[in-house]
Amino acid sequence: MKAYEIRDRFGLQQLTLTERPAPPCGHGQVRIRVKAVSLNYRDYLVVQGEYNPRQRLPLIPVSDGVGEVVETGPGVEGIRVGERVAGSFVQGWLAGPMPARAGATTLGSPLDGMLAEEVVLPETGVIAPPDHLTDIEAATLPCAALTAWSALFVHGRLGPGQTVLLEGTGGVSLFALQFALLAGARVIITSKSDEKLEKAAGLGAHHTINYRQTPDWGKAVQALTGGSAAGVDLVIEVGGAETLPQALRAVRVGGTICLIGILSGNRVELPLTSILMRGVRVQGLLVGSREGFEAMNRAIASHQIRPVVDRVFPFEQAGEAFSYLASGRHFGKVCIAVGD
Amino acid sequence: MKAYEIRDRFGLQQLTLTERPAPPCGHGQVRIRVKAVSLNYRDYLVVQGEYNPRQRLPLIPVSDGVGEVVETGPGVEGIRVGERVAGSFVQGWLAGPMPARAGATTLGSPLDGMLAEEVVLPETGVIAPPDHLTDIEAATLPCAALTAWSALFVHGRLGPGQTVLLEGTGGVSLFALQFALLAGARVIITSKSDEKLEKAAGLGAHHTINYRQTPDWGKAVQALTGGSAAGVDLVIEVGGAETLPQALRAVRVGGTICLIGILSGNRVELPLTSILMRGVRVQGLLVGSREGFEAMNRAIASHQIRPVVDRVFPFEQAGEAFSYLASGRHFGKVCIAVGD
Amino acid sequence: MKAYEIRDRFGLQQLTLTERPAPPCGHGQVRIRVKAVSLNYRDYLVVQGEYNPRQRLPLIPVSDGVGEVVETGPGVEGIRVGERVAGSFVQGWLAGPMPARAGATTLGSPLDGMLAEEVVLPETGVIAPPDHLTDIEAATLPCAALTAWSALFVHGRLGPGQTVLLEGTGGVSLFALQFALLAGARVIITSKSDEKLEKAAGLGAHHTINYRQTPDWGKAVQALTGGSAAGVDLVIEVGGAETLPQALRAVRVGGTICLIGILSGNRVELPLTSILMRGVRVQGLLVGSREGFEAMNRAIASHQIRPVVDRVFPFEQAGEAFSYLASGRHFGKVCIAVGD
Amino acid sequence: MKAYEIRDRFGLQQLTLTERPAPPCGHGQVRIRVKAVSLNYRDYLVVQGEYNPRQRLPLIPVSDGVGEVVETGPGVEGIRVGERVAGSFVQGWLAGPMPARAGATTLGSPLDGMLAEEVVLPETGVIAPPDHLTDIEAATLPCAALTAWSALFVHGRLGPGQTVLLEGTGGVSLFALQFALLAGARVIITSKSDEKLEKAAGLGAHHTINYRQTPDWGKAVQALTGGSAAGVDLVIEVGGAETLPQALRAVRVGGTICLIGILSGNRVELPLTSILMRGVRVQGLLVGSREGFEAMNRAIASHQIRPVVDRVFPFEQAGEAFSYLASGRHFGKVCIAVGD
């Protein structure tokens, strides 16, 4: 079977389409013929060697994918050949709080990912996506959607009448926008592009802020949420170094900042009193559990939510897909169709 | 009545014993003849003008005090003359999550504090300390003890079999040590002084670390808590800039860092991935609510806990008390006896 | 001023319109010219003497009302003359968990209620309802709406993709229907009237069950929520004796039954194993806190929710309003216009 | 290998020691040479056919046991031959909230239990007990201890200064007594035997009540916990029909009753208003998860807790062990030594 690999050295230009022997399907495992994958910025960092300096090579990249089960190993009881499944991002996180070793069990790094014609995963590591989604749409869920879900509902407990601040219009933010609206919350979203902000407003965002035009957007958020309890209940923090100081201004007393990404850098000097004196919670978050995936799927199915897909590349153009993702021009998920 | 004031300018040498007219005791208020106060490092920062640059003067400093009710205003129903009460640090925080305006209602800054012969507080702003405590002991509770309580049990949910890391042997840490032992948790405590560490071990701390001798104490904590779930469940973070990076190493995956002080500095460059990838929660915390104070008092009374008091100064030597606190030589609370 | 009283004996026919001296407006209190009240079944039970056998008379009944502040006592800081306010059902429950004495501070019993031209309440006992509501609509919130809110979001944590079961189409159920839809949940609702079920479906209920035609409706709910996790996440239990056994069948493993009413009786024989073996939570609930009222108002305002009002009686026909409520023919709140 | 079976009909006299072929040790499974089992009243009900009318026969009874791993199947990674393990009561509950199908995966019914010389369990279904315990002591943990742990700390959040009421001196109550003391809580315990109450007091219970002498013990508990917040924070309800009405009197406003047993009967007529008006939570509870077992083991190891063992029977006298358990004369666990 064909698979993309990073072999000896990192870098997008090193990404190579190769022929690998089909992996054996052992006890409790299922073989999946991959139909579609979606890219996250994390996948790009992995390929570039910027995600985990200790990553061993060769590696099949890309955490998110969906496919058809074509073989079930002995002991598999809950899945049958022909079913459609998605991979679970943190293979070793079934339910409850994040296990200590969760980070060692994530797809696409350090474990091999989904950018291949076939993958073999344990039965506990796959999950049926909602029926109404196309394969491409279903492939967008494992990382970005579940991260948004966990941030809003597992850690943030967002509900009607509350307000959430979303940074940028990347994958997590767009899912968070769709989910927050479902839950009756108000959404403030930022971007440097008025065009993307218009699209976000078209999807239902209540307020948009161009952070190029309004560099002190934390203050702008306070103004938008004015009154005695100024500030948002929840920030989905994807920016990291450049955005977190503004996020600390934007959040209300006692509010939560879910730290899920560091797009603009890892290291930042923070004023700790703004956390301490205002009782703010900064909650790190690594995607979520299988249990959360199932709860999310019920919500997606119940409301027939459709993920926003920007563009689908053919399997042969995986490199172009990564380049397009890295360009930041997309609004919605960048996907790759695999197989026929 | 006599009171200490910071009048026109900040600075310990500006602290002046003065004669003030006794404040009127209005509707719903009680007049308290102060018997004892205790000092927190915050009080020193207030006096030095380093706590809140917008603090208005004159100001009576010191948040923590206890005294006898000598007059009750009209409408006071739950308190009678002769009862002993302590002031509640956040006057406007009765129960539930921290209100938006909590920070505007704290004693000793911005509101006048307890370093006076008499103070007038609303009935809702005072609370009866446990009976078995002396006045001096009771005066140590409002800030340091309640902060420790809130961190361990409201935010940290510490319980049997869990481990907490305490930084230094200041007021909050020593209360946290006593409370954590009550709750069946293991305690690791740091200090730069072997003498203080010995005292902490004498109080029951399970492990001690001299952070001068072990600058990479975060790693040492991991070793102490080894195994697959290395790291402590909870850190009571009082150090701020110099300690938080080590705290991030010391905490387990999914653990909590309660940020309650910034003794070593406010601004620190943090590696955000260590929060994100390990699902760590950094929770800011401003003392706690009256409801928490009551719960804490029940525990203190039930176990006949006695606060650790280092030294008691007479009212006339309040300045010396502050200087002694600032010297860092104490182990336990520094108090001032007021009145007879 | 005029007020309705139950004087010496209970019973709807004892409800008497009387002239009372206007109560004095003391420290921290506001005088309210009542504009509208709404009735809850609890008010009927109070009048009939079936709610609290130890209720002292005379009593002004009715917990829910809204009006204009016409006078503020000394010490009132947050409210001005001319503002519109509603009474808070549990006067003594500001925030956090229910205080021990909450039940002694509820309007309409044991405290005097709102069925009067003027009432005096403490500033902490009133709250501004959302601006977009008429006085009549605003008067429907304090008991039924807040009960629904507390059940769904404080205790139930209902969110997108979850399912709630509502019993009957009374005041709490209709608010719960509106709020649950806001939060992205699915709603199953029961009634003995097909006409009311049609109306509920018109408001957005996803499934309706006529419990006369389907006496074993707990099983029907299981079928509707089929699959391995059969059963609803949450039941808002208003029926009590006759419905709770069915509710226990309808709820999923690990689900919650919020017990908020006992319309069909107080005493019921329950099979405890159905609670124990399935990890069910039965949570009693007495309306909610002022903090909850504020959160609810933000949601109502944000979504411009309009309460369902069935009929408005003039002040002179308060007795007819009670009779109409007792008849059970209404769909939506039964209200009384007070004043001009 | 030898095992006890209930073959065709229920009843203690039907319990038969038989020779069975050793079960195969499949993928992901471990073979355990059983060293010790402990009995719970549930095991007696199972044997008598009173626990689950749909239980299929033959059945090896008894949920709780410990032994040495003598073989590991392919794919087992975390356990090695020679290690000591206990079975996990709910085999299918690893972490997080109780799964819908948990009840179908419990040892001793419906699954075969531990009263055999050898058992085979999946790697995920066993857990290493604390090292300091004897085999007999370790065998007491899976059901009774974990039930107590889950009730106190997962659902009850018991901590310093709180009070818990324990009914009787059975296995769950004695573990709850030990764990509650660890956590700094006060313990009130009931029994019909003064001798057992004395023993409980010897273990640290703060108050004892003979429920024969004080039939209205709910009221007695209120008196013991007097003041404005009368009542205990938590009741561990093991009695069911005869005790729950008293438990409802004993619990404070807003308190929790963890329903974990129904020793005195399943069906009881409850006054629902006492749940509703006082905001009480009745929480059903089926033992707990593997995650809870691990947390409990950390606490037991940290404090070197030793379970209370009443008597150990040899394997050949399993019937006598059951009879002794049924007699109710024991104080502490009734165990059976298996193997050498």
Short mmCIF file of C-alpha atoms in Angstrom, two decimals, chain B residues 30-317:
data_model
loop_
_atom_site.label_atom_id
_atom_site.label_comp_id
_atom_site.label_asym_id
_atom_site.label_seq_id
_atom_site.Cartn_x
_atom_site.Cartn_y
_atom_site.Cartn_z
CA VAL B 30 -20.79 46.35 63.89
CA ARG B 31 -18.11 48.21 65.77
CA ILE B 32 -15.16 46.04 66.70
CA ARG B 33 -12.56 46.74 69.36
CA VAL B 34 -9.55 45.20 67.67
CA LYS B 35 -7.55 42.77 69.81
CA ALA B 36 -4.99 41.44 67.39
CA VAL B 37 -3.88 41.67 63.80
CA SER B 38 -1.57 39.54 61.72
CA LEU B 39 0.63 40.66 58.88
CA ASN B 40 0.82 39.26 55.40
CA TYR B 41 3.49 40.12 52.87
CA ARG B 42 0.72 41.82 50.91
CA ASP B 43 0.37 44.31 53.78
CA TYR B 44 4.03 45.16 53.44
CA LEU B 45 3.65 45.69 49.69
CA VAL B 46 0.65 47.92 50.34
CA VAL B 47 2.58 50.04 52.81
CA GLN B 48 5.49 50.28 50.40
CA GLY B 49 3.18 51.38 47.61
CA GLU B 50 4.02 48.35 45.53
CA TYR B 51 0.71 46.58 45.71
CA ASN B 52 -1.73 48.89 44.04
CA PRO B 53 -0.39 52.04 42.38
CA ARG B 54 -3.86 53.55 42.38
CA GLN B 55 -4.41 53.17 46.12
CA ARG B 56 -5.86 56.33 47.64
CA LEU B 57 -4.43 57.77 50.83
CA PRO B 58 -4.75 58.03 53.74
CA LEU B 59 -5.13 54.32 54.35
CA ILE B 60 -5.24 52.18 57.47
CA PRO B 61 -3.28 49.10 56.44
CA VAL B 62 -3.44 45.37 57.36
CA SER B 63 -6.18 43.06 56.17
CA ASP B 64 -6.29 40.56 59.02
CA GLY B 65 -7.62 41.24 62.46
CA VAL B 66 -9.87 40.02 65.19
CA GLY B 67 -11.69 41.81 67.94
CA GLU B 68 -14.71 42.10 70.14
CA VAL B 69 -17.99 43.54 68.98
CA VAL B 70 -18.70 46.58 71.16
CA GLU B 71 -21.66 48.03 69.28
CA THR B 72 -24.17 46.79 66.75
CA GLY B 73 -25.94 49.11 64.37
CA PRO B 74 -29.66 48.91 63.63
CA GLY B 75 -30.66 45.88 61.57
CA VAL B 76 -27.86 43.66 62.83
CA GLU B 77 -29.47 40.34 63.65
CA GLY B 78 -26.89 37.63 63.83
CA ILE B 79 -24.22 39.19 66.03
CA ARG B 80 -24.36 40.47 69.59
CA VAL B 81 -22.17 42.78 71.58
CA GLY B 82 -19.39 40.83 73.25
CA GLU B 83 -18.90 38.30 70.48
CA ARG B 84 -15.50 37.81 68.92
CA VAL B 85 -15.22 38.29 65.19
CA ALA B 86 -12.61 38.39 62.47
CA GLY B 87 -12.85 40.54 59.37
CA SER B 88 -13.52 38.84 56.07
CA PHE B 89 -10.73 39.61 53.61
CA VAL B 90 -12.97 40.10 50.57
CA GLN B 91 -15.85 41.98 52.13
CA GLY B 92 -18.01 41.65 49.04
CA TRP B 93 -17.56 37.93 48.40
CA LEU B 94 -20.15 36.01 50.37
CA ALA B 95 -20.46 32.72 48.52
CA GLY B 96 -20.13 31.05 45.14
CA PRO B 97 -17.60 32.10 42.50
CA MET B 98 -15.62 35.33 42.87
CA PRO B 99 -17.72 38.36 41.94
CA ALA B 100 -16.41 40.78 39.34
CA ARG B 101 -15.97 43.56 41.87
CA ALA B 102 -14.37 41.44 44.59
CA GLY B 103 -11.03 43.17 44.24
CA ALA B 104 -12.58 46.51 45.12
CA THR B 105 -13.79 45.24 48.48
CA THR B 106 -10.69 43.85 50.14
CA LEU B 107 -9.56 45.00 53.55
CA GLY B 108 -6.24 46.77 54.00
CA SER B 109 -6.35 47.97 50.37
CA PRO B 110 -8.28 49.50 48.80
CA LEU B 111 -10.51 49.58 51.90
CA ASP B 112 -9.17 50.64 55.28
CA GLY B 113 -7.77 47.74 57.23
CA MET B 114 -7.54 46.53 60.82
CA LEU B 115 -4.44 48.23 62.24
CA ALA B 116 -6.54 50.40 64.52
CA GLU B 117 -8.10 50.24 67.93
CA GLU B 118 -11.55 50.19 66.44
CA VAL B 119 -13.01 49.34 63.08
CA VAL B 120 -16.56 49.28 61.75
CA LEU B 121 -17.56 46.57 59.33
CA PRO B 122 -20.84 45.32 57.95
CA GLU B 123 -22.31 42.27 59.66
CA THR B 124 -21.79 40.31 56.46
CA GLY B 125 -18.10 41.23 56.53
CA VAL B 126 -17.24 39.59 59.83
CA ILE B 127 -17.19 36.02 60.99
CA ALA B 128 -16.68 34.24 64.31
CA PRO B 129 -13.33 32.45 64.44
CA PRO B 130 -13.03 29.05 66.18
CA ASP B 131 -13.44 29.28 69.95
CA HIS B 132 -10.29 27.42 70.91
CA LEU B 133 -7.99 29.98 69.34
CA THR B 134 -6.43 32.90 71.19
CA ASP B 135 -7.08 36.32 69.73
CA ILE B 136 -3.60 36.33 68.24
CA GLU B 137 -4.15 32.95 66.63
CA ALA B 138 -7.60 33.91 65.36
CA ALA B 139 -6.11 37.01 63.75
CA THR B 140 -3.96 34.89 61.47
CA LEU B 141 -6.85 33.35 59.55
CA PRO B 142 -8.49 35.85 57.19
CA CYS B 143 -5.91 36.04 54.42
CA ALA B 144 -3.25 33.34 54.64
CA ALA B 145 -5.33 30.52 56.04
CA LEU B 146 -8.30 31.10 53.75
CA THR B 147 -6.02 31.36 50.73
CA ALA B 148 -4.50 27.99 51.61
CA TRP B 149 -7.96 26.52 52.19
CA SER B 150 -9.36 27.80 48.89
CA ALA B 151 -6.35 26.56 46.96
CA LEU B 152 -6.38 23.08 48.49
CA PHE B 153 -10.09 22.38 48.65
CA VAL B 154 -12.10 24.77 46.51
CA HIS B 155 -9.84 24.72 43.46
CA GLY B 156 -7.48 21.83 44.16
CA ARG B 157 -9.83 19.22 45.62
CA LEU B 158 -6.92 17.71 47.47
CA GLY B 159 -7.63 14.44 49.22
CA PRO B 160 -6.09 11.28 50.65
CA GLY B 161 -3.29 9.82 48.58
CA GLN B 162 -2.66 13.00 46.63
CA THR B 163 0.48 15.11 46.88
CA VAL B 164 0.82 18.86 47.16
CA LEU B 165 3.90 20.98 46.66
CA LEU B 166 4.31 24.02 48.88
CA GLU B 167 6.78 26.77 48.05
CA GLY B 168 8.56 28.27 51.00
CA THR B 169 7.43 28.42 54.59
CA GLY B 170 5.42 31.62 54.53
CA GLY B 171 1.98 32.04 56.03
CA VAL B 172 0.01 30.43 53.23
CA SER B 173 2.42 27.49 52.96
CA LEU B 174 2.30 26.69 56.67
CA PHE B 175 -1.49 26.74 56.74
CA ALA B 176 -1.52 24.66 53.58
CA LEU B 177 0.81 22.21 55.30
CA GLN B 178 -1.52 21.85 58.27
CA PHE B 179 -4.65 21.59 56.13
CA ALA B 180 -3.15 19.16 53.63
CA LEU B 181 -2.16 16.80 56.42
CA LEU B 182 -5.71 16.97 57.79
CA ALA B 183 -6.95 15.91 54.39
CA GLY B 184 -4.65 12.93 54.16
CA ALA B 185 -2.39 14.33 51.46
CA ARG B 186 1.38 14.10 51.19
CA VAL B 187 3.31 17.35 51.41
CA ILE B 188 6.54 18.38 49.72
CA ILE B 189 7.84 21.74 50.86
CA THR B 190 10.72 23.94 49.74
CA SER B 191 12.82 26.57 51.45
CA LYS B 192 16.25 28.05 51.20
CA SER B 193 16.76 27.44 54.91
CA ASP B 194 17.51 23.99 56.29
CA GLU B 195 16.41 25.22 59.67
CA LYS B 196 12.98 26.13 58.36
CA LEU B 197 12.75 22.85 56.49
CA GLU B 198 13.45 21.01 59.70
CA LYS B 199 10.64 22.90 61.36
CA ALA B 200 8.34 22.09 58.47
CA ALA B 201 9.25 18.43 58.77
CA GLY B 202 8.48 18.70 62.45
CA LEU B 203 5.01 19.91 61.51
CA GLY B 204 4.57 16.83 59.34
CA ALA B 205 5.87 17.62 55.87
CA HIS B 206 6.81 14.35 54.16
CA HIS B 207 9.60 15.69 51.97
CA THR B 208 11.69 18.84 52.13
CA ILE B 209 13.78 20.43 49.40
CA ASN B 210 16.32 23.19 49.87
CA TYR B 211 15.91 25.14 46.65
CA ARG B 212 19.28 26.83 47.06
CA GLN B 213 20.98 23.46 47.08
CA THR B 214 18.60 22.04 44.47
CA PRO B 215 17.88 24.84 42.01
CA ASP B 216 16.18 22.41 39.61
CA TRP B 217 13.73 21.38 42.30
CA GLY B 218 10.95 20.77 39.80
CA LYS B 219 12.90 17.77 38.60
CA ALA B 220 13.55 16.69 42.19
CA VAL B 221 9.81 16.74 42.83
CA GLN B 222 9.23 14.56 39.79
CA ALA B 223 11.74 12.07 41.14
CA LEU B 224 10.05 12.05 44.54
CA THR B 225 6.67 11.36 42.96
CA GLY B 226 8.09 8.95 40.39
CA GLY B 227 6.42 6.26 38.44
CA SER B 228 4.19 6.65 35.46
CA ALA B 229 2.20 9.49 36.97
CA ALA B 230 5.17 11.56 38.05
CA GLY B 231 4.51 14.97 39.47
CA VAL B 232 2.36 16.43 42.19
CA ASP B 233 -1.37 16.82 41.96
CA LEU B 234 -1.28 20.40 43.15
CA VAL B 235 1.19 23.24 43.56
CA ILE B 236 0.46 26.21 45.78
CA GLU B 237 2.38 28.76 43.78
CA VAL B 238 3.45 31.70 45.91
CA GLY B 239 6.73 32.57 44.28
CA GLY B 240 5.69 33.80 40.88
CA ALA B 241 8.38 34.73 38.39
CA GLU B 242 11.22 32.63 39.73
CA THR B 243 9.28 29.59 40.79
CA LEU B 244 6.52 29.08 38.23
CA PRO B 245 8.80 27.50 35.61
CA GLN B 246 9.91 24.94 38.21
CA ALA B 247 6.32 24.45 39.33
CA LEU B 248 5.41 23.55 35.76
CA ARG B 249 7.99 20.78 35.92
CA ALA B 250 6.81 19.59 39.28
CA VAL B 251 3.12 19.23 38.49
CA ARG B 252 1.72 16.04 37.03
CA VAL B 253 -0.14 15.71 33.74
CA GLY B 254 -3.60 17.11 34.35
CA GLY B 255 -2.52 18.69 37.64
CA THR B 256 -3.27 22.12 39.02
CA ILE B 257 -1.09 25.09 39.93
CA CYS B 258 -2.91 27.51 42.21
CA LEU B 259 -1.34 30.89 41.64
CA ILE B 260 -1.72 32.82 44.86
CA GLY B 261 1.43 34.92 45.19
CA ILE B 262 4.21 36.53 43.22
CA LEU B 263 6.84 37.03 45.89
CA SER B 264 9.76 36.77 43.49
CA GLY B 265 8.29 38.89 40.73
CA ASN B 266 5.27 39.40 38.54
CA ARG B 267 6.52 38.95 35.01
CA VAL B 268 7.84 35.62 33.83
CA GLU B 269 8.47 34.04 30.48
CA LEU B 270 6.61 30.76 30.36
CA PRO B 271 6.90 27.83 27.96
CA LEU B 272 3.26 27.48 27.02
CA THR B 273 3.61 23.98 25.60
CA SER B 274 4.33 22.67 29.08
CA ILE B 275 0.83 23.82 30.05
CA LEU B 276 -0.86 22.80 26.83
CA MET B 277 0.64 19.38 26.13
CA ARG B 278 0.33 18.19 29.70
CA GLY B 279 -3.18 19.52 30.31
CA VAL B 280 -2.09 21.64 33.25
CA ARG B 281 -4.42 24.10 34.92
CA VAL B 282 -3.07 27.40 36.26
CA GLN B 283 -5.71 28.83 38.56
CA GLY B 284 -5.50 32.36 39.89
CA LEU B 285 -6.94 32.81 43.32
CA LEU B 286 -7.74 35.83 45.49
CA VAL B 287 -8.12 34.49 49.04
CA GLY B 288 -11.70 33.23 49.08
CA SER B 289 -15.28 33.76 50.13
CA ARG B 290 -17.02 34.08 53.44
CA GLU B 291 -18.58 30.67 52.73
CA GLY B 292 -15.07 29.24 52.45
CA PHE B 293 -14.06 30.92 55.70
CA GLU B 294 -16.92 29.18 57.49
CA ALA B 295 -16.02 25.80 56.05
CA MET B 296 -12.40 26.32 57.06
CA ASN B 297 -13.39 27.28 60.57
CA ARG B 298 -15.34 24.05 60.92
CA ALA B 299 -12.22 22.10 59.99
CA ILE B 300 -9.97 24.12 62.29
CA ALA B 301 -12.38 23.70 65.17
CA SER B 302 -12.97 20.03 64.49
CA HIS B 303 -9.25 19.29 64.62
CA GLN B 304 -8.31 21.95 67.15
CA ILE B 305 -5.70 23.22 64.72
CA ARG B 306 -3.44 25.92 66.10
CA PRO B 307 -1.85 28.38 63.69
CA VAL B 308 1.93 28.73 63.82
CA VAL B 309 2.72 32.13 65.34
CA ASP B 310 6.31 33.31 65.20
CA ARG B 311 6.22 36.53 67.15
CA VAL B 312 3.81 39.05 68.60
CA PHE B 313 4.64 42.75 68.64
CA PRO B 314 2.92 45.36 70.79
CA PHE B 315 0.70 47.88 69.02
CA GLU B 316 3.29 50.60 69.49
CA GLN B 317 5.85 48.59 67.51
#
